[in-house]
Coordinates of C-alpha atoms and ligand atoms in Angstrom, one line a residue:
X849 CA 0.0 0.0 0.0
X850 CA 1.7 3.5 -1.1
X851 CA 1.1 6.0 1.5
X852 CA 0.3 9.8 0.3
X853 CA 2.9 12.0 0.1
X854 CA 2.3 13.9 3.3
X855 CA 4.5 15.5 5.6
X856 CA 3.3 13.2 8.8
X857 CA 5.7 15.0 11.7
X858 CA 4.6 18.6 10.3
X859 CA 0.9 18.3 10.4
X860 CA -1.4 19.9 12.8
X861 CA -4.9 18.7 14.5
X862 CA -6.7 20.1 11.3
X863 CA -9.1 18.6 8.9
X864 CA -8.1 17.1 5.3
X865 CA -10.6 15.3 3.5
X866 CA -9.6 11.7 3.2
X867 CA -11.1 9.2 0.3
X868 CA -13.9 7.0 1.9
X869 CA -15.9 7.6 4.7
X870 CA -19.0 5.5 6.1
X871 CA -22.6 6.4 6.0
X872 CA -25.8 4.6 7.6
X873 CA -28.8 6.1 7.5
X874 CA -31.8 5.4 9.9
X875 CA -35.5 5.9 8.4
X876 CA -38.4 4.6 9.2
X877 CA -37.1 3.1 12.8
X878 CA -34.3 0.8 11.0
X879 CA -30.5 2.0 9.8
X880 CA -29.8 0.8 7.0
X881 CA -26.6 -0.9 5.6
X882 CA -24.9 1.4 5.4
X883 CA -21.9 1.9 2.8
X884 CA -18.2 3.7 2.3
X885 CA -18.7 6.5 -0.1
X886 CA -16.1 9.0 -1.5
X887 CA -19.0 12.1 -0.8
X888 CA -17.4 14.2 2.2
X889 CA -20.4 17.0 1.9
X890 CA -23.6 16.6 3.1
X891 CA -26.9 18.1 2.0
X892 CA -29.9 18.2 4.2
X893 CA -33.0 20.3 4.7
X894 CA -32.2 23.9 6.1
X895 CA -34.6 22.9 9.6
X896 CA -32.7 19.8 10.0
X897 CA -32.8 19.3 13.8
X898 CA -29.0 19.2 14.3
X899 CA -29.0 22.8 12.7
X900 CA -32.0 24.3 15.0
X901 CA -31.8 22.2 17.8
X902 CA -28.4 20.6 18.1
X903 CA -29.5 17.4 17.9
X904 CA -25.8 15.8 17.2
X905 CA -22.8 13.5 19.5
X906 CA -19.6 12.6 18.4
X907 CA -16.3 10.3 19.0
X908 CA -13.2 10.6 18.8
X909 CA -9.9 8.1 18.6
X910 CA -7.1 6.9 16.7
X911 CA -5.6 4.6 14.4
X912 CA -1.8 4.3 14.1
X913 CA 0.9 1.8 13.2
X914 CA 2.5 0.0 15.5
X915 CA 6.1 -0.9 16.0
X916 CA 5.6 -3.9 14.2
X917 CA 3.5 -2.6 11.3
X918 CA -0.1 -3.3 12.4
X919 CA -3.0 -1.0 12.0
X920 CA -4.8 -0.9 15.4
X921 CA -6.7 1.6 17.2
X922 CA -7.5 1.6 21.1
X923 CA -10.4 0.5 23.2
X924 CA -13.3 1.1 20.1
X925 CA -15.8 -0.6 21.8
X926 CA -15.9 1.8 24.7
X927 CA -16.2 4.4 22.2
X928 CA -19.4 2.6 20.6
X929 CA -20.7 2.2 24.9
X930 CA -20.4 6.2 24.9
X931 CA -21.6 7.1 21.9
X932 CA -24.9 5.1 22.9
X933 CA -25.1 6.8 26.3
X934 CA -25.1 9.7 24.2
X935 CA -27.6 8.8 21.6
X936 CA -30.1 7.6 24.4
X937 CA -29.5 11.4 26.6
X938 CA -30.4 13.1 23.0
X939 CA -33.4 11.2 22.0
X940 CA -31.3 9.6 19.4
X941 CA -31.5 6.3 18.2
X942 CA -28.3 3.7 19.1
X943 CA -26.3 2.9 16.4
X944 CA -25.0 -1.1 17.5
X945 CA -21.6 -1.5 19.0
X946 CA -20.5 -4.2 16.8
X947 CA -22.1 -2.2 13.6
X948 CA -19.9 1.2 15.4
X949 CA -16.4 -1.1 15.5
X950 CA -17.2 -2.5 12.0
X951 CA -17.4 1.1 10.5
X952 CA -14.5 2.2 11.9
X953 CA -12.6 -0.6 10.8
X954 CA -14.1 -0.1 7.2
X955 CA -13.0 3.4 7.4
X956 CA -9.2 2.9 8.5
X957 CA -8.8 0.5 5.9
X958 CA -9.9 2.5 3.2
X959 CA -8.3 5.1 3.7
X960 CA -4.8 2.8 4.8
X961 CA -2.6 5.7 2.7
X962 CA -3.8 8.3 5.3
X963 CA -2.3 6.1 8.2
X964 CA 0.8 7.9 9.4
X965 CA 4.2 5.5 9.5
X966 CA 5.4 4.1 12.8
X967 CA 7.4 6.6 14.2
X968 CA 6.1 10.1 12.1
X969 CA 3.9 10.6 15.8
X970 CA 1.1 11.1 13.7
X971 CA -2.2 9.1 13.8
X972 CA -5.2 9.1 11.9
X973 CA -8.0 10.6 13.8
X974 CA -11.3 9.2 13.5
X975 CA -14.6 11.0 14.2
X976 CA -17.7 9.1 14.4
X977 CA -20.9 11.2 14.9
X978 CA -24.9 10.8 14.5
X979 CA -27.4 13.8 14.2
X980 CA -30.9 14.1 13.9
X981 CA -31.1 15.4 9.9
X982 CA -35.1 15.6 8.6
X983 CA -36.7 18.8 9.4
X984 CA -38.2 19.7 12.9
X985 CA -39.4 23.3 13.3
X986 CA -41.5 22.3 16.8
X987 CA -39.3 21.5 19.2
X988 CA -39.1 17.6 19.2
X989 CA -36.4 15.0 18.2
X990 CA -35.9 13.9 14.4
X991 CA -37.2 10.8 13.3
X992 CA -34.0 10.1 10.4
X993 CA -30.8 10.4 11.2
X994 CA -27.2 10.2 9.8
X995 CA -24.4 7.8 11.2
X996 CA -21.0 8.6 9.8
X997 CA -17.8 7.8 10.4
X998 CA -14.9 10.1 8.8
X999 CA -11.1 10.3 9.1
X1000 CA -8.5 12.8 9.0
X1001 CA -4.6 12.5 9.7
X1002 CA -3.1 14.9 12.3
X1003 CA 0.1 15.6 13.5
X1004 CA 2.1 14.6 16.7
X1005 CA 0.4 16.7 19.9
X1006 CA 4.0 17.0 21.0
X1007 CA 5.2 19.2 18.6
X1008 CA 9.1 20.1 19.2
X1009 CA 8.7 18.6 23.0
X1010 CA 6.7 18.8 26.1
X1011 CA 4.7 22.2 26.9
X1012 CA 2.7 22.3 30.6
X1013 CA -0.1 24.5 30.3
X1014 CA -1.1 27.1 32.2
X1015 CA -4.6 27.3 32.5
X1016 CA -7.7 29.7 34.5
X1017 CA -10.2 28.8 37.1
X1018 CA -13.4 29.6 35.1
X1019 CA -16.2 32.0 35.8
X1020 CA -18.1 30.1 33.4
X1021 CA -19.8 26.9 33.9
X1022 CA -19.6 23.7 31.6
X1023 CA -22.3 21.3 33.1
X1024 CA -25.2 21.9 35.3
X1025 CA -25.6 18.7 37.4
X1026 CA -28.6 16.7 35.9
X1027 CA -27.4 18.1 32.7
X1028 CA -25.4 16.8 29.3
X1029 CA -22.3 17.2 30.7
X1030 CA -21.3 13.0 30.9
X1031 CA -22.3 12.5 27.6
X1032 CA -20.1 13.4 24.3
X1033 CA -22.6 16.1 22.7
X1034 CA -21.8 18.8 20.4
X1035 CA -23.9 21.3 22.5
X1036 CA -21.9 21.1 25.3
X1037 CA -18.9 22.7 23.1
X1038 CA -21.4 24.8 21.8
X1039 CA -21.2 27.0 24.9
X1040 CA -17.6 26.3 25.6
X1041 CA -16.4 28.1 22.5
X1042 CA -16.6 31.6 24.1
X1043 CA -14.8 30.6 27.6
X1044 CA -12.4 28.7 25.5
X1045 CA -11.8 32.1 23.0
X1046 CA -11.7 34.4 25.8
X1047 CA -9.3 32.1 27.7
X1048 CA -6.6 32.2 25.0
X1049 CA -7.6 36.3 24.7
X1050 CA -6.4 36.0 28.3
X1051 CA -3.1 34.2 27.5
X1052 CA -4.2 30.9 29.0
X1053 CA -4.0 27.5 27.3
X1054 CA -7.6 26.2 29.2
X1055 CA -10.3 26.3 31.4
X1056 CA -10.6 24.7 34.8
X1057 CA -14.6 24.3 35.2
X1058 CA -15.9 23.8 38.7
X1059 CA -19.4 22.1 40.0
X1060 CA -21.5 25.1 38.8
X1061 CA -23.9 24.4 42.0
X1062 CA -20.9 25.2 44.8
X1063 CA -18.3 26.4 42.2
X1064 CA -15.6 24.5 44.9
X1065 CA -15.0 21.3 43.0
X1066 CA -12.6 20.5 40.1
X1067 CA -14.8 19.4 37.3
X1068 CA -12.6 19.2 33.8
X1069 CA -11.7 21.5 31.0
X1070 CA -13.6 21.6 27.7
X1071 CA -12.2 18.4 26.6
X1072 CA -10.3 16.7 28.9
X1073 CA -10.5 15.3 32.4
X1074 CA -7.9 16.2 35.2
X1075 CA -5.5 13.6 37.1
X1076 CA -3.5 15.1 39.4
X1077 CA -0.4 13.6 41.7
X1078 CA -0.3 14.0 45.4
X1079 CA 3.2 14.7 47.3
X1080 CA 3.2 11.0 47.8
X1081 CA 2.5 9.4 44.7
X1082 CA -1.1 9.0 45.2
X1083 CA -3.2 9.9 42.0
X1084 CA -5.9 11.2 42.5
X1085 CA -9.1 12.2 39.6
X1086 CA -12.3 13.9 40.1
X1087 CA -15.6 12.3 40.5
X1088 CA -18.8 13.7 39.3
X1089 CA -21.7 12.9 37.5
X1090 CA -21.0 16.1 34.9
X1091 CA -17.7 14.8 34.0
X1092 CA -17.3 13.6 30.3
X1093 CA -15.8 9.7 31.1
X1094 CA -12.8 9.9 29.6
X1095 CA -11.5 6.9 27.6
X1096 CA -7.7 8.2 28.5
X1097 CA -8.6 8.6 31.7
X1098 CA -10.4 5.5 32.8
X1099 CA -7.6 3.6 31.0
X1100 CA -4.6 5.7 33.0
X1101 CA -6.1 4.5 36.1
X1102 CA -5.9 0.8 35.0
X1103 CA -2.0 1.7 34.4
X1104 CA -1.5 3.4 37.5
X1105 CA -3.0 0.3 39.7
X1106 CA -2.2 -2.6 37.7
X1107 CA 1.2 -1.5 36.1
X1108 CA 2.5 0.8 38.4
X1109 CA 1.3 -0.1 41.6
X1110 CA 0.0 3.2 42.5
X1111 CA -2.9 3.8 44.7
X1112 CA -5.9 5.5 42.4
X1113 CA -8.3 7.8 44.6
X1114 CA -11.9 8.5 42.0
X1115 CA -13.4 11.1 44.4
X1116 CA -14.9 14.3 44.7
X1117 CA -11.2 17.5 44.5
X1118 CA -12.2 21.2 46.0
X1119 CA -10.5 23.6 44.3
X1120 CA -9.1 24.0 47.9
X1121 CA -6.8 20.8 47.6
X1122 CA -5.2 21.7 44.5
X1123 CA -2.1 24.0 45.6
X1124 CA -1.1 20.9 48.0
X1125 CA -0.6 18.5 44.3
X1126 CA 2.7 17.3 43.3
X1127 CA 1.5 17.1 39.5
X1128 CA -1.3 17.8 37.4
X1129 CA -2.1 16.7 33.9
X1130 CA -5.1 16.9 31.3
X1131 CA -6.2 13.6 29.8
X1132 CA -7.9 12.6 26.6
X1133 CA -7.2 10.9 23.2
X1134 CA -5.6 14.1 21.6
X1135 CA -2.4 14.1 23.5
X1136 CA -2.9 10.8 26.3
X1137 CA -1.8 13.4 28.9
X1138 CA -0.7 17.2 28.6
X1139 CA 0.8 18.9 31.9
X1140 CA -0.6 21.7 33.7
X1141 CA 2.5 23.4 35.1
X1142 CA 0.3 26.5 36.2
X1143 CA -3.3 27.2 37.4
X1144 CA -4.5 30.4 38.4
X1145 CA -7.8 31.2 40.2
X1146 CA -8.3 35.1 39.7
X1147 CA -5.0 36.1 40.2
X1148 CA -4.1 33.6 42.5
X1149 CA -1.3 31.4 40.9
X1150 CA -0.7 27.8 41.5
X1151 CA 2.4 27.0 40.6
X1152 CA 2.9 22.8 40.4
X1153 CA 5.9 21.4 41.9
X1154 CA 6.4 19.4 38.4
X1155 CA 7.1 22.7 36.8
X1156 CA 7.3 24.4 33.4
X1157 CA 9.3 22.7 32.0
X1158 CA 8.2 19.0 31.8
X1159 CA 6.1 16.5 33.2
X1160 CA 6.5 15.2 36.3
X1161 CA 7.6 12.0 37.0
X1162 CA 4.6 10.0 37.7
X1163 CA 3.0 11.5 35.0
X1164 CA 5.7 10.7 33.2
X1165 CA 5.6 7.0 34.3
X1166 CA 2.0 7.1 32.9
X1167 CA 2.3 8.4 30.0
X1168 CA 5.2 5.7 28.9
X1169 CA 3.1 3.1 29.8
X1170 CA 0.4 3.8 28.4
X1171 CA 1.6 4.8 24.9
X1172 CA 3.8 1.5 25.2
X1173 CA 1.0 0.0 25.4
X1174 CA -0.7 1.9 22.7
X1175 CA 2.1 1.2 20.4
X1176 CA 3.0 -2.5 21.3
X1177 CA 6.1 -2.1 23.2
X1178 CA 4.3 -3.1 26.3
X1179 CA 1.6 -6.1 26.8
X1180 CA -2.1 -4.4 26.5
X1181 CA -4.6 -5.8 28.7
X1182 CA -7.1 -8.3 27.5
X1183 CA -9.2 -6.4 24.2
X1184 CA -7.5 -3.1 24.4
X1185 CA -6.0 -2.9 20.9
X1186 CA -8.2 -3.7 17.9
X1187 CA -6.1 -4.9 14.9
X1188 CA -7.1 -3.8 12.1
X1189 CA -4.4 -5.2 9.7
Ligands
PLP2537 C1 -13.8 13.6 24.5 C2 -13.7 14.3 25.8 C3 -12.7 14.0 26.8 C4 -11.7 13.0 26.5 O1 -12.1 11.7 26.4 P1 -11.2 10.6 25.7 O2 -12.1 9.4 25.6 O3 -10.1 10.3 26.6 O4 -10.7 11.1 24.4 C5 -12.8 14.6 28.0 N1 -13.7 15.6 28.3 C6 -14.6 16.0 27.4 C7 -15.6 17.0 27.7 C8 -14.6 15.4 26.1 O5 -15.6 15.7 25.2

């Protein structure tokens, strides 16, 4: 298979159209086969429900080459598991898990010249999504829906080494409790584009979103869930019903008991706590973990022992493992990596 001619280690986290993507449509309360197509537009009715009401949830993950050549991506099936606790929140109809792993096999292999090399640190992204597509000028949910799954190649997150972050407490909220906030919705980035924007206007790489009923408890940022390091090794990640359940995340804390021996604490972090952490990174697919070296609540700096300059070590610990894991250098637990070829 001849790869394109791309310059792998110098892309970004951008879209390029690839060649195939997968459709399934569902009409009439069935989807229906469903098929790769070379179509990356879409035409719909101007009152389609995902463009007045936001009817629409997404994935996101990865397929890459491994050390020894295979395609594989990571844990899909608990992609498919999240995507139908999102369907079900939106009045949206599930799309099956084995039907979810199935397309996003179809789609990697199609498009096998868009996977980056071993090595480049690029992967190809994958974004499934579903939204509600007849038209629905009442409010109520659509009856026909779109399932697709495209792909795009992006660059390594680690461009030109390690960067902590330094990110803000948040004035504005992400989740209410009883809200969307555990489920993977397009809404709920909806209303994070402006705390997100004015963030960066504010020279700050993210937002640290508290419980918006006591505004004392470390929620996440806008797309990634916080593990943090105590003095003595502990780690330590919040718990909360509003808290997207990250993929990264819940697969970290596998790594950190059953690789590294660490004691995991899933519990409920006041803002409080977080000046006493030893380390403090931001977990999701995009970049496994990114460091926080800084967080300041209104002018109040915390500054993490880890530092600006790298991670800390524990952090550091589980990031090796778990992209040794990712990329076959270390044994993966029992139906982590899907092979693909
Ligand atoms: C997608 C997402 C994450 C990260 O989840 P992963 O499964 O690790 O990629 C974290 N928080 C939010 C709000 C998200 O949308």
């Amino acid at each position: 298979m001849e790869k394109k001619n791309i310059d792998w280690g110098n892309l970004g986290f951008s879209y390029m159209e690839t060649d195939k993507r997968f459709v399934s449509n569902f009409k009439d309360g069935v989807w229906d086969e469903g098929e790769l197509i070379s179509e990356a537009n879409v035409t719909m009715s101007e009152c389609a429900c995902v463009l007045q009401y936001a009817q629409t949830c997404f994935e996101g993950l990865k397929a890459y080459t491994t050390e020894d050549g295979h395609i594989v991506t990571f844990r899909p099936d608990l992609n498919a598991e999240r995507m139908e606790a999102s369907a079900k929140r939106l009045e949206m109809p599930v799309f099956p898990k084995e039907r979810f792993i199935d397309a996003v096999v179809q789609v990697v292999a199609a498009n096998e010249a868009y996977v980056p090399p071993f090595g480049s640190g690029a992967t190809l992204y994958l974004r499934p999504f579903m939204y509600g597509k007849n038209a629905v000028i009442g409010v109520k949910p659509a009856d026909e829906f779109e399932f697709r799954v495209f792909c795009t190649p992006v660059g390594p997150y680690f461009k030109g080494g390690v960067k902590p972050l330094t990110i803000r407490v948040s004035d504005f909220d992400r989740a209410a409790p009883g809200g969307t906030g555990h489920i993977k919705a397009g809404l709920n980035y909806a209303m994070s584009l402006h705390a997100i924007v004015s963030a960066h206007e504010e020279g700050y790489d993210e937002n640290m979103y508290l419980d918006p009923k006591t505004r004392t408890k470390v929620e996440e940022t806008g797309g990634a869930n916080f593990l943090f390091v105590t003095k003595d090794n502990k780690v330590v990640t919040p718990k909360s019903s509003s808290i997207l359940p990250s993929i990264t995340r819940r697969s970290l804390v596998h790594v950190a008991k059953e690789y590294l021996g660490l004691e995991v604490e899933e519990r409920e972090i006041y803002l409080d706590e977080v000046k006493d952490f030893a380390e403090c990174g931001l977990c999701g697919t995009a970049a496994v973990i990114s460091p926080v070296g800084k967080i300041v609540d209104h002018g109040t700096e915390i500054c993490l022992p880890s530092g600006m300059a790298e991670m800390g070590p524990v952090t550091k610990k589980l990031y090796d493992t778990l992209t040794g894991i990712q990329m076959g250098r270390i044994e993966a637990p029992e139906g982590w990596i899907k092979v693909i070829k």
